[in-house]
CSV table of N, CA and C and ligand atoms in Angstrom, one decimal:
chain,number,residue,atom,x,y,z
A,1079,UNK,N,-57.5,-55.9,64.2
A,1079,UNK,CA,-58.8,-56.7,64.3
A,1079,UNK,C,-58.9,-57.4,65.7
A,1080,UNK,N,-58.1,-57.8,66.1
A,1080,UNK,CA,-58.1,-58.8,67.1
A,1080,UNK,C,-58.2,-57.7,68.7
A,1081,UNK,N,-58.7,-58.8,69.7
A,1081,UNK,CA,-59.3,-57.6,70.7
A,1081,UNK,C,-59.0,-58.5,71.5
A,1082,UNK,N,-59.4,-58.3,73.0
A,1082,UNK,CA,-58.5,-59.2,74.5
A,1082,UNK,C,-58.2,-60.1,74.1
A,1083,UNK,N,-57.0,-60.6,74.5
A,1083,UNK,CA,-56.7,-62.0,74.9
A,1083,UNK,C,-57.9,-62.3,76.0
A,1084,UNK,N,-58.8,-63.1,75.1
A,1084,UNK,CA,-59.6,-64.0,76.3
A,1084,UNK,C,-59.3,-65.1,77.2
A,1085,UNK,N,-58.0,-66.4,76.2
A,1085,UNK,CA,-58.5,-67.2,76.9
A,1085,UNK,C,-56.6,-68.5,76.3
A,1086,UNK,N,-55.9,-68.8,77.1
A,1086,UNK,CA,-55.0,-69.4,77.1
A,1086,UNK,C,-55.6,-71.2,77.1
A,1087,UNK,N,-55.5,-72.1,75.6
A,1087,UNK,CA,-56.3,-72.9,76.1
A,1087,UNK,C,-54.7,-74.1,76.2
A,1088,UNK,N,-54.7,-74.6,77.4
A,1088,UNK,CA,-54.0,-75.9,77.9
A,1088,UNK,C,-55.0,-77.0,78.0
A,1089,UNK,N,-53.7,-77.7,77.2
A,1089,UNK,CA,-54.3,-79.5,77.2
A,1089,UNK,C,-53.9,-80.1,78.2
A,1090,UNK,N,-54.4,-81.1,79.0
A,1090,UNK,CA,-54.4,-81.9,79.7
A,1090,UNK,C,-55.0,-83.3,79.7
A,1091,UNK,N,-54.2,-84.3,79.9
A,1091,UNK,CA,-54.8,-85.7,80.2
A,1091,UNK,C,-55.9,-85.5,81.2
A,1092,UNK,N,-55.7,-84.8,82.4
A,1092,UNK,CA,-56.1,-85.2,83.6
A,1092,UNK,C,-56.6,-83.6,83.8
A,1093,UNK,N,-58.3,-82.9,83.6
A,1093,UNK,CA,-58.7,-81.3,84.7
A,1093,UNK,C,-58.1,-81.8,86.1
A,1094,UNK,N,-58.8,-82.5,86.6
A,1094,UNK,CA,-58.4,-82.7,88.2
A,1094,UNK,C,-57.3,-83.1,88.4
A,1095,UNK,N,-56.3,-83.1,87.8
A,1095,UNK,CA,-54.6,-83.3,88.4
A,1095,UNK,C,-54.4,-81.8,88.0
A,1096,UNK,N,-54.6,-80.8,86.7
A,1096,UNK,CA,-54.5,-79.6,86.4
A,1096,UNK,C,-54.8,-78.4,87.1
A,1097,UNK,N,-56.2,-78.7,88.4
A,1097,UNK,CA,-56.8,-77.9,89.0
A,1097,UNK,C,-55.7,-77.7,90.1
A,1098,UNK,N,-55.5,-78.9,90.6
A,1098,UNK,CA,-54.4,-79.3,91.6
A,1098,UNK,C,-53.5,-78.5,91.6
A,1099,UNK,N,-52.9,-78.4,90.3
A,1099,UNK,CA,-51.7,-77.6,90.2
A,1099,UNK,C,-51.7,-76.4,89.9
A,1100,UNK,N,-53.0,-75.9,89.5
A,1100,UNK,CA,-53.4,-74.3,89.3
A,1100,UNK,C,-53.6,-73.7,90.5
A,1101,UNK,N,-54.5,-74.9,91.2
A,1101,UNK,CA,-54.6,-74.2,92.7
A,1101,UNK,C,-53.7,-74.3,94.0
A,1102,UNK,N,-53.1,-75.8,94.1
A,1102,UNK,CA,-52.7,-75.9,95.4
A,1102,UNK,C,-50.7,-75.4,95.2
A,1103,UNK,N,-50.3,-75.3,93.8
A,1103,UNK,CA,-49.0,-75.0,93.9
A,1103,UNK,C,-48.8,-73.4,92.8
A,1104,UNK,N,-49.8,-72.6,92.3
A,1104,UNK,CA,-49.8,-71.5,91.4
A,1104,UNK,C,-50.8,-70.5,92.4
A,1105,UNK,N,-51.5,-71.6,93.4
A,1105,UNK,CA,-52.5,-70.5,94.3
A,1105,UNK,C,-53.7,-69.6,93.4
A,1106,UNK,N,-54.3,-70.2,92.0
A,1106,UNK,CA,-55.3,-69.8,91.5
A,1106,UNK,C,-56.7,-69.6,92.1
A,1107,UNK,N,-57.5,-68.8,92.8
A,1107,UNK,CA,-58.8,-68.8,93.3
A,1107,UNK,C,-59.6,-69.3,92.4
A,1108,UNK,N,-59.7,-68.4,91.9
A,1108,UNK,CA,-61.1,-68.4,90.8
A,1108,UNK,C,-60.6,-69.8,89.8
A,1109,UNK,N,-61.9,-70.8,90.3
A,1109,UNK,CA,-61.8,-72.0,89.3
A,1109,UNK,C,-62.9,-72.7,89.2
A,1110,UNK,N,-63.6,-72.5,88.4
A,1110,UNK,CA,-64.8,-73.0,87.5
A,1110,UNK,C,-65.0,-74.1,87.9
A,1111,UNK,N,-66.2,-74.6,87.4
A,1111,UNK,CA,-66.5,-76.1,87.5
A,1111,UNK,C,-66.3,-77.0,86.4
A,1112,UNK,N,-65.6,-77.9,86.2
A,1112,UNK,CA,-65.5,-78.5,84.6
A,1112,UNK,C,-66.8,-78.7,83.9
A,1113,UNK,N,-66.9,-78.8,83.0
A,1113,UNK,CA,-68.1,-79.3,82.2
A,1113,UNK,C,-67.6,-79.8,81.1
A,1114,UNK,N,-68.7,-80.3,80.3
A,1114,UNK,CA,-68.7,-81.4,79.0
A,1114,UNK,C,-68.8,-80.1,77.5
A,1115,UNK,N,-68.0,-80.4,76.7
A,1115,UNK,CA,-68.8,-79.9,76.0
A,1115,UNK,C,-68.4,-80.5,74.4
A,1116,UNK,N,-69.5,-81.9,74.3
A,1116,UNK,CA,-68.9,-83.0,73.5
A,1116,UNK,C,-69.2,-82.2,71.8
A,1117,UNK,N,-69.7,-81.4,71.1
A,1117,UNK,CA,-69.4,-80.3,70.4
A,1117,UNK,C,-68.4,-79.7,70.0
A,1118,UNK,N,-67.4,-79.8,70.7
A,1118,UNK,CA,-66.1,-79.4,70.5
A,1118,UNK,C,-65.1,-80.3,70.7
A,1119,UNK,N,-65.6,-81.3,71.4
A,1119,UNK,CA,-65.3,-82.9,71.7
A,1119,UNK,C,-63.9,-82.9,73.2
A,1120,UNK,N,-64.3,-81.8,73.1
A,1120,UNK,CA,-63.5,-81.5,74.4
A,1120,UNK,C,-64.0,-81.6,76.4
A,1121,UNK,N,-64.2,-81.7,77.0
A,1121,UNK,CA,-64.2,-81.5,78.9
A,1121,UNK,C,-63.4,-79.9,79.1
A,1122,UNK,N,-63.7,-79.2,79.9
A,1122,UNK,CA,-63.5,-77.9,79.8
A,1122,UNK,C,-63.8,-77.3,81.2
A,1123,UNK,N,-62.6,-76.5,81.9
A,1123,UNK,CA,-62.4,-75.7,83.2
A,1123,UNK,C,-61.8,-74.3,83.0
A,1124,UNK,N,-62.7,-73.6,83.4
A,1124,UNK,CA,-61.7,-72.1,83.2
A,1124,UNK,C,-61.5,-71.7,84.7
A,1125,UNK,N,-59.5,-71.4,84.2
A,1125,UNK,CA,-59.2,-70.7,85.6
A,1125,UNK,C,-59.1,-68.9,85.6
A,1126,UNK,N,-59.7,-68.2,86.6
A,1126,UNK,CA,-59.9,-67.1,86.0
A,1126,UNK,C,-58.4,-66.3,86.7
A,1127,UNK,N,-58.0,-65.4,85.9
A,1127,UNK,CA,-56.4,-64.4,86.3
A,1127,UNK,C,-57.3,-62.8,85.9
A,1128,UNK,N,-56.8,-62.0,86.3
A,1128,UNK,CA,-57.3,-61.1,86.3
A,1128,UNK,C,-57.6,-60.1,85.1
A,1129,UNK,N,-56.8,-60.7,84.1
A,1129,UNK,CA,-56.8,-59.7,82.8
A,1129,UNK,C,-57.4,-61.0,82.0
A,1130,UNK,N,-57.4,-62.0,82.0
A,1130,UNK,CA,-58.2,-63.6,80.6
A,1130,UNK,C,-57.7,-64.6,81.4
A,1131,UNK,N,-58.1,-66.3,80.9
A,1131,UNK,CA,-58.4,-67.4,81.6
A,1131,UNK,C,-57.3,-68.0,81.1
A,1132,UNK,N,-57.2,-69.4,82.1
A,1132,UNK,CA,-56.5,-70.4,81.5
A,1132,UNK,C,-57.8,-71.4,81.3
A,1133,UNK,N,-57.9,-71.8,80.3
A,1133,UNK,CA,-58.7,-72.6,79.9
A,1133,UNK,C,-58.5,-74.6,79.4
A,1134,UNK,N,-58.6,-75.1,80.5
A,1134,UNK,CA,-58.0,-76.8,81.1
A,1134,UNK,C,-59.3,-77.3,79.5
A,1135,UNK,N,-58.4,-77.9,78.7
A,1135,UNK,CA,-59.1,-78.8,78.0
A,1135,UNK,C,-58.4,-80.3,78.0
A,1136,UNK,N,-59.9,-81.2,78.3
A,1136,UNK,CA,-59.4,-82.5,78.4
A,1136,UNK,C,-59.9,-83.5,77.0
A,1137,UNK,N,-59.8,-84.3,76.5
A,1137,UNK,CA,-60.4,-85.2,75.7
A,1137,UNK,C,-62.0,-85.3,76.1
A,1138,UNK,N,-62.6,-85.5,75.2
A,1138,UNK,CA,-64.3,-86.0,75.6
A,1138,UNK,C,-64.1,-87.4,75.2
A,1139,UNK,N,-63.4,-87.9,74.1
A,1139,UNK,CA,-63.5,-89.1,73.5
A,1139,UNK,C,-62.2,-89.4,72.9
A,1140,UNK,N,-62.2,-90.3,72.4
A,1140,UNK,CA,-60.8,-90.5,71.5
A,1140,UNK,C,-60.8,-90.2,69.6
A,1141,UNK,N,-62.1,-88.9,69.6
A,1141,UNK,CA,-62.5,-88.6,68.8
A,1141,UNK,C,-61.8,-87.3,68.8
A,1142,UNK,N,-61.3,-86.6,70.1
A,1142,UNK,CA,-61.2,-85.1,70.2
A,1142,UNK,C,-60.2,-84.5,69.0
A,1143,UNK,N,-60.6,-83.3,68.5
A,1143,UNK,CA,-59.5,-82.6,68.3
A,1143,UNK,C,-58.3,-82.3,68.9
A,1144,UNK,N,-57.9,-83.1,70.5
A,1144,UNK,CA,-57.0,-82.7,70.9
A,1144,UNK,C,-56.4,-84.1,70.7
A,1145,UNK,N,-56.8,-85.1,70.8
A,1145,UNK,CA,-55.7,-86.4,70.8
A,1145,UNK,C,-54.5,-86.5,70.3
A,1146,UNK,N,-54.8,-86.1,69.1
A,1146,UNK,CA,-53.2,-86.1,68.7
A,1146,UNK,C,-52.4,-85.1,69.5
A,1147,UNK,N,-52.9,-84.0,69.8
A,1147,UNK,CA,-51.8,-83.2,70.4
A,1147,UNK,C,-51.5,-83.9,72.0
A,1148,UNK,N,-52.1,-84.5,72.5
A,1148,UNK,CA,-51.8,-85.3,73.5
A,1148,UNK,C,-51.4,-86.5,73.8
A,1149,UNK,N,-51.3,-87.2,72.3
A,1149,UNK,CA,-50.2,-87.8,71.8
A,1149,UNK,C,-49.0,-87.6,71.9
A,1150,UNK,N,-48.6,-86.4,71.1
A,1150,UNK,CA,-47.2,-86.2,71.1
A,1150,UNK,C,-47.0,-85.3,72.6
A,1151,UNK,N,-47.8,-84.7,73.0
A,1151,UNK,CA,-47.6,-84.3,74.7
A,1151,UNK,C,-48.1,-84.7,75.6
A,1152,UNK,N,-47.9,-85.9,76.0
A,1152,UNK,CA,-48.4,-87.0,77.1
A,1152,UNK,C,-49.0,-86.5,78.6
A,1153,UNK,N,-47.9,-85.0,78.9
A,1153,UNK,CA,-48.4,-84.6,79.6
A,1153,UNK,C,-48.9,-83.3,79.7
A,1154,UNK,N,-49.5,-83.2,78.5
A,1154,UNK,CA,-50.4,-81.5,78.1
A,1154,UNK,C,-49.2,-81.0,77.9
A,1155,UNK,N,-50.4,-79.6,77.7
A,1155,UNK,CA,-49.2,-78.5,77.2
A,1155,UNK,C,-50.1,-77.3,76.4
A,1156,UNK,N,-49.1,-76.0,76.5
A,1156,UNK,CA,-49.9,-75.2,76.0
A,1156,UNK,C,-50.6,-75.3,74.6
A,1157,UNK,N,-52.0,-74.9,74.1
A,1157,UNK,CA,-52.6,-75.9,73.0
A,1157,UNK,C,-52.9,-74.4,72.1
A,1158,UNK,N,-53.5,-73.5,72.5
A,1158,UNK,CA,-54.2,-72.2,71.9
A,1158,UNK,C,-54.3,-71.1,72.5
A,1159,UNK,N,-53.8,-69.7,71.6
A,1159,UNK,CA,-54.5,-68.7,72.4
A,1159,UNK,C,-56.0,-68.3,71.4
A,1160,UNK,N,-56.7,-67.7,72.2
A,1160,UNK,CA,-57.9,-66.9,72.2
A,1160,UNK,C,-57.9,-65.9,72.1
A,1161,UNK,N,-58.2,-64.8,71.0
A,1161,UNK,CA,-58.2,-63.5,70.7
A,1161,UNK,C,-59.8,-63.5,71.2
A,1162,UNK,N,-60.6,-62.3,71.5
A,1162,UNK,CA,-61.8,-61.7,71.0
A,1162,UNK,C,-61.8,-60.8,70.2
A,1163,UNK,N,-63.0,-61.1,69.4
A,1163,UNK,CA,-63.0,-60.7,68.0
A,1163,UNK,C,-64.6,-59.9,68.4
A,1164,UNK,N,-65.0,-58.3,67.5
A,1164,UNK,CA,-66.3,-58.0,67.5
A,1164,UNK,C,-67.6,-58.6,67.1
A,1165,UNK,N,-66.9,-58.8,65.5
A,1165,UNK,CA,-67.9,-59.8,65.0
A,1165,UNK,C,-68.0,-61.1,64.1
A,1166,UNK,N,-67.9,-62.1,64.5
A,1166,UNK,CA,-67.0,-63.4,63.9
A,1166,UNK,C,-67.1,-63.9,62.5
A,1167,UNK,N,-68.5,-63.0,61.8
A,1167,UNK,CA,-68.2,-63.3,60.5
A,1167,UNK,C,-67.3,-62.2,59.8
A,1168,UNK,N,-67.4,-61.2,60.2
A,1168,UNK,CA,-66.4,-59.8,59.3
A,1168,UNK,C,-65.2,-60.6,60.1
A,1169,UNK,N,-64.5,-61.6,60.8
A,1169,UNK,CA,-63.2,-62.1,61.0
A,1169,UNK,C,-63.3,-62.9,60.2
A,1170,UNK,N,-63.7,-63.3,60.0
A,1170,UNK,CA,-63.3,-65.0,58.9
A,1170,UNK,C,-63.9,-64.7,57.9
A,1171,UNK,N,-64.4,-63.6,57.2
A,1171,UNK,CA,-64.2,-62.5,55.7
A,1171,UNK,C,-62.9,-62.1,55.6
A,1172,UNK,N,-62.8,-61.4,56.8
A,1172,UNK,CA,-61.1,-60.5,56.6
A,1172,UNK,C,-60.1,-61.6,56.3
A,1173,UNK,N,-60.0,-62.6,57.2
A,1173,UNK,CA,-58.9,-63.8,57.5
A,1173,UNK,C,-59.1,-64.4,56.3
A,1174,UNK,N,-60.0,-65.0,55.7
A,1174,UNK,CA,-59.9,-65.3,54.0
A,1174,UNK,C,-59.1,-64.5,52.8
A,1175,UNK,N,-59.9,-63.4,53.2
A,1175,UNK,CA,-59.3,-62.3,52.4
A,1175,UNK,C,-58.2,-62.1,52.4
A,1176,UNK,N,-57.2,-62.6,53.5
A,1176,UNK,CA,-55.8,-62.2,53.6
A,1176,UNK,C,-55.3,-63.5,53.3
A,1177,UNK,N,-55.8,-64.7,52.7
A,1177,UNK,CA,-55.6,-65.9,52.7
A,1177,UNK,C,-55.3,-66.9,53.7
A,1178,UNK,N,-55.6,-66.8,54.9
A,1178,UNK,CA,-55.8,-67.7,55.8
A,1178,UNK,C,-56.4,-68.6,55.7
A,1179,UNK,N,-56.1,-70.3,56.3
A,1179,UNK,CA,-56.9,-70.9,56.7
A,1179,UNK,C,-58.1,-71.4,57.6
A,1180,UNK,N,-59.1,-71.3,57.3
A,1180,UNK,CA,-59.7,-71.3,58.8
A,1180,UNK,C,-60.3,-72.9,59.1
A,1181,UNK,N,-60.0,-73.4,60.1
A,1181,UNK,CA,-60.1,-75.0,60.0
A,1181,UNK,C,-61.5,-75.6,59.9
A,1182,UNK,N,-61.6,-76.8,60.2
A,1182,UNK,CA,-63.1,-77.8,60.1
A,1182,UNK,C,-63.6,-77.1,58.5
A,1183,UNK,N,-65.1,-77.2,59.0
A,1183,UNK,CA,-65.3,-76.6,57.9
A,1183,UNK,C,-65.7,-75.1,57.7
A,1184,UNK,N,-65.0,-74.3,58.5
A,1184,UNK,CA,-64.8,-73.1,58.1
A,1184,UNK,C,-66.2,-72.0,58.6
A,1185,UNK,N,-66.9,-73.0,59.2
A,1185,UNK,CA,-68.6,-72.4,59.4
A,1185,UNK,C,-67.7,-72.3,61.4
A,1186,UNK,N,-68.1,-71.1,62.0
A,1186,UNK,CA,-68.4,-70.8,63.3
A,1186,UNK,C,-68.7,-72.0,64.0
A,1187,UNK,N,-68.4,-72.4,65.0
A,1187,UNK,CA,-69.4,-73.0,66.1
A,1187,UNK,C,-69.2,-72.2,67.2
A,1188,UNK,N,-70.4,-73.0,68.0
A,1188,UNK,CA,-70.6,-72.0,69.1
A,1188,UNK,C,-69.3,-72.7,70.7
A,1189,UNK,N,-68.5,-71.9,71.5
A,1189,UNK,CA,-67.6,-72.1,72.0
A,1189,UNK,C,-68.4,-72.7,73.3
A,1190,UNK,N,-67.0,-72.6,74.6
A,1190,UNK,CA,-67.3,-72.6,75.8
A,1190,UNK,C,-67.9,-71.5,76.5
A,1191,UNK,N,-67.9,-70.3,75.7
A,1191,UNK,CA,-68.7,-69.1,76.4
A,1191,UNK,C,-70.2,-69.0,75.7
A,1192,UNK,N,-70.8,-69.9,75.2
A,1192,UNK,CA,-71.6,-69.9,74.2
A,1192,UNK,C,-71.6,-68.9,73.0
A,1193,UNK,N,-70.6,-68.4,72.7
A,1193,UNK,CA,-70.6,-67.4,71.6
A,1193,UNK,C,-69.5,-68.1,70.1
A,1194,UNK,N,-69.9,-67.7,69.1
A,1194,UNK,CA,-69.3,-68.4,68.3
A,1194,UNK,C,-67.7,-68.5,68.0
A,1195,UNK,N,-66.7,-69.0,67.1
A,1195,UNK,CA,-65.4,-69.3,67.1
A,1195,UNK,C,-64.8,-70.3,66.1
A,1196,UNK,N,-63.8,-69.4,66.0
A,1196,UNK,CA,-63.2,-70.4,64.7
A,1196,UNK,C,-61.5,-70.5,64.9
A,1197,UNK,N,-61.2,-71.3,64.4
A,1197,UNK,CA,-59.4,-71.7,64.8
A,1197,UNK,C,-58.7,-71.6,63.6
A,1198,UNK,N,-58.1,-70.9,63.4
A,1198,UNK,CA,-56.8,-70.9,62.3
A,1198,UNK,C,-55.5,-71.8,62.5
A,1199,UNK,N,-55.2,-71.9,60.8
A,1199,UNK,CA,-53.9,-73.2,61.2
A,1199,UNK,C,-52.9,-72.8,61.8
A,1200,UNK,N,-52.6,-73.5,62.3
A,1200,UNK,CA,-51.0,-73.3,63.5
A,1200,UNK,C,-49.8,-72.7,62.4
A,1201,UNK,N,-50.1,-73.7,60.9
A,1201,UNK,CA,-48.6,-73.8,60.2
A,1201,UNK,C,-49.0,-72.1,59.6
A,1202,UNK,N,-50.4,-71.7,59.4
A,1202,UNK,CA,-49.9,-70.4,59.1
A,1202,UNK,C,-49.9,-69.3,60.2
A,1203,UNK,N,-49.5,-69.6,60.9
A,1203,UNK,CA,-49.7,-68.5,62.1
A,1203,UNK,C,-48.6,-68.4,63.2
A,1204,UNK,N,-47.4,-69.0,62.5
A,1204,UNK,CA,-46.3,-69.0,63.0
A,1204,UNK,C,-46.1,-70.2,64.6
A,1205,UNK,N,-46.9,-71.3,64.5
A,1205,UNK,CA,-46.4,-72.2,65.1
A,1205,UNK,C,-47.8,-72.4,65.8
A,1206,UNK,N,-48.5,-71.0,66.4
A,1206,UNK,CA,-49.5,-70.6,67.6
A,1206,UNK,C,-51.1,-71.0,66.9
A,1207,UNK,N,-51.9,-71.8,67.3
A,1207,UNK,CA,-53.2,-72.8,67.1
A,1207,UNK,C,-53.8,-71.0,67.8
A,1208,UNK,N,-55.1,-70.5,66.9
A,1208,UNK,CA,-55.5,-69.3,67.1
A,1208,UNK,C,-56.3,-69.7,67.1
A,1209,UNK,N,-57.5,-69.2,68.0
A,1209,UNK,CA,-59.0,-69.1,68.1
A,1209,UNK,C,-59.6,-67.8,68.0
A,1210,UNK,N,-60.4,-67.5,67.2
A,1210,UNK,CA,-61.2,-66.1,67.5
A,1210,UNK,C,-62.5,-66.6,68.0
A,1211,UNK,N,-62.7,-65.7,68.9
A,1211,UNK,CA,-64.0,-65.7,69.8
A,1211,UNK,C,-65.1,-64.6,69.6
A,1212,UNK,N,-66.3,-64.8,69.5
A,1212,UNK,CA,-67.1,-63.2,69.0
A,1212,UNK,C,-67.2,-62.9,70.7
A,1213,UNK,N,-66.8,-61.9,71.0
A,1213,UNK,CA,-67.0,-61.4,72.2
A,1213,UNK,C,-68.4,-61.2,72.7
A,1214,UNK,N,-68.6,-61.8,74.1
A,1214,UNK,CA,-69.9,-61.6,74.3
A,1214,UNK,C,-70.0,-60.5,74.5
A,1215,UNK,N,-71.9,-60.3,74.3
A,1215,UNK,CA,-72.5,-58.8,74.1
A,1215,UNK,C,-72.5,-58.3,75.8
A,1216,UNK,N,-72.3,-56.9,75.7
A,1216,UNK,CA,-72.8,-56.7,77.3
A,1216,UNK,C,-73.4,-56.4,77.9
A,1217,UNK,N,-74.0,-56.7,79.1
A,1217,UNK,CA,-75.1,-57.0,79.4
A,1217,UNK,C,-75.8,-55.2,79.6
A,1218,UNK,N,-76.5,-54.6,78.9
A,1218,UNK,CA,-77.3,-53.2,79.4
A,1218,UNK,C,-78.3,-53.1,80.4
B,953,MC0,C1,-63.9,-75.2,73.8
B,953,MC0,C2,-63.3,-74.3,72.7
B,953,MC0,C3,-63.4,-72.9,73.2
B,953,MC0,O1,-62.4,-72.3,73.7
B,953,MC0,O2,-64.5,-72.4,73.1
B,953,MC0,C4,-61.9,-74.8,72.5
B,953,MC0,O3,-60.9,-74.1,72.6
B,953,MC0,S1,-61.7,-76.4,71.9
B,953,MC0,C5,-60.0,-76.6,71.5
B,953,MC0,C6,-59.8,-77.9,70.8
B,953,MC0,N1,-60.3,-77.7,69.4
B,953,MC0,C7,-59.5,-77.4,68.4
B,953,MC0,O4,-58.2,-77.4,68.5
B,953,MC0,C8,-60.1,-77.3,67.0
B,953,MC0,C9,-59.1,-76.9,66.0
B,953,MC0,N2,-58.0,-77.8,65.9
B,953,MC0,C10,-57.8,-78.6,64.8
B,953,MC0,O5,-58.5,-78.6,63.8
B,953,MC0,C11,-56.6,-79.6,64.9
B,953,MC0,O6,-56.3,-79.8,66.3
B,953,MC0,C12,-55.4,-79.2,64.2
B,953,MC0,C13,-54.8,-77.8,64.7
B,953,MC0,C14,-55.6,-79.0,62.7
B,953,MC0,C15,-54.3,-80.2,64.4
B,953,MC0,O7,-54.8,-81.4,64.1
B,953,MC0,P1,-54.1,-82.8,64.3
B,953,MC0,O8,-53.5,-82.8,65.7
B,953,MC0,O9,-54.9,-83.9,63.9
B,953,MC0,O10,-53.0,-82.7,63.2
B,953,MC0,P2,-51.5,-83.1,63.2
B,953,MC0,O11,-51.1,-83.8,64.5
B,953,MC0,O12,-51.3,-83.8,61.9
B,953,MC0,O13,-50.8,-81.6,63.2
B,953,MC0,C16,-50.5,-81.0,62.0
B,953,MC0,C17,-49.4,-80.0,62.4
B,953,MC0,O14,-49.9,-79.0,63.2
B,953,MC0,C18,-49.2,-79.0,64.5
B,953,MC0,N3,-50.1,-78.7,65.6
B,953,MC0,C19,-51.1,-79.5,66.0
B,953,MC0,N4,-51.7,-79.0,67.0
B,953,MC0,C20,-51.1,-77.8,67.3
B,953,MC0,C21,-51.2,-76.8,68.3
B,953,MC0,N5,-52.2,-76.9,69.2
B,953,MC0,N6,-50.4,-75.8,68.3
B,953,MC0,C22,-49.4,-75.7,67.3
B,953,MC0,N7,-49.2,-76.6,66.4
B,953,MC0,C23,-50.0,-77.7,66.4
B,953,MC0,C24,-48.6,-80.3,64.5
B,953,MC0,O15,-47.4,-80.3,65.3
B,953,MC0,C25,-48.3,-80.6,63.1
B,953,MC0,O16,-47.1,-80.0,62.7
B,953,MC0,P3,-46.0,-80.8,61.9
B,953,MC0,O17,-46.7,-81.0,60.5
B,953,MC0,O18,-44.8,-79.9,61.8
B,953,MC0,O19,-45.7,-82.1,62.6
B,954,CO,CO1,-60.4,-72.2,73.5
């Protein structure tokens, strides 16, 4: 079911100490502009690699879904990968069906690519915080 690795998401206290180190000591080009995206409750930068992203998430509030993990990792750290998925409800049909959990309340929201996404638990998925992404359409 599962389709590109879209998107490697790392947590960080600080995008702009992250950018720093993507660009001026890993030599990354391609780097986004951060934006907000309080919906996910997250701040968000993608660095682009040639095959999927690294994707810089910061807290928006001390409401985020990430705090606790930046809690226990003061100074970030790898947080999620990102599968693309065809169509995000026949994934979270299938993923039920196989008894998965799918977190929040289990309804889609729409992501940092504006297309929809949903996160499975870490404890069932062998340690790794999973995102499916409905792959955007392409452009004809
Ligand atoms: C912008 C968007 C996009 O790409 O479009 C994004 O990616 S937004 C990315 C940010 N959004 C999300 O992550 C949304 C989905 N995430 C969540 O619902 C939450 O973060 C949870 C994954 C349920 C974790 O919640 P919380 O940190 O409050 O729980 P917790 O600290 O009690 O953790 C419960 C257990 O899960 C583990 N755990 C927590 N975060 C983890 C992670 N990222 N990877 C692997 N394991 C993780 C903890 O170590 C703990 O294990 P032990 O029990 O062994 O101690
Ligand atoms: Co993500």
């Amino acid at each position: 079911m599962i389709g590109n690795l879209n998107h490697v998401g790392v947590a960080t206290p600080s995008i702009a100490d992250s950018i720093k180190l993507y660009r001026d000591i890993l030599g990354a080009t391609k780097i986004g502009e951060p934006f907000d995206l309080p919906a996910q409750g997250v701040k968000v930068c993608f660095i682009d690699t040639p095959t999927a992203q690294i994707e810089l998430i910061e807290p928006y509030d001390e409401t985020s879904p990430i705090t606790g993990f930046l809690a226990k990792n003061p100074k970030g750290g790898q947080h999620h990968v990102c599968f693309e998925v065809a169509d995000i409800h026949d994934a979270v049909a299938e993923m039920r069906a196989k008894g998965v959990t799918i977190l929040g309340t289990g309804e889609p929201r729409i992501g940092a690519h504006g297309t929809p996404v949903v996160f499975l638990h870490p404890k069932e998925m062998g340690g790794v915080l999973i995102e499916l992404m409905e792959a955007p359409k392409e452009a004809h």
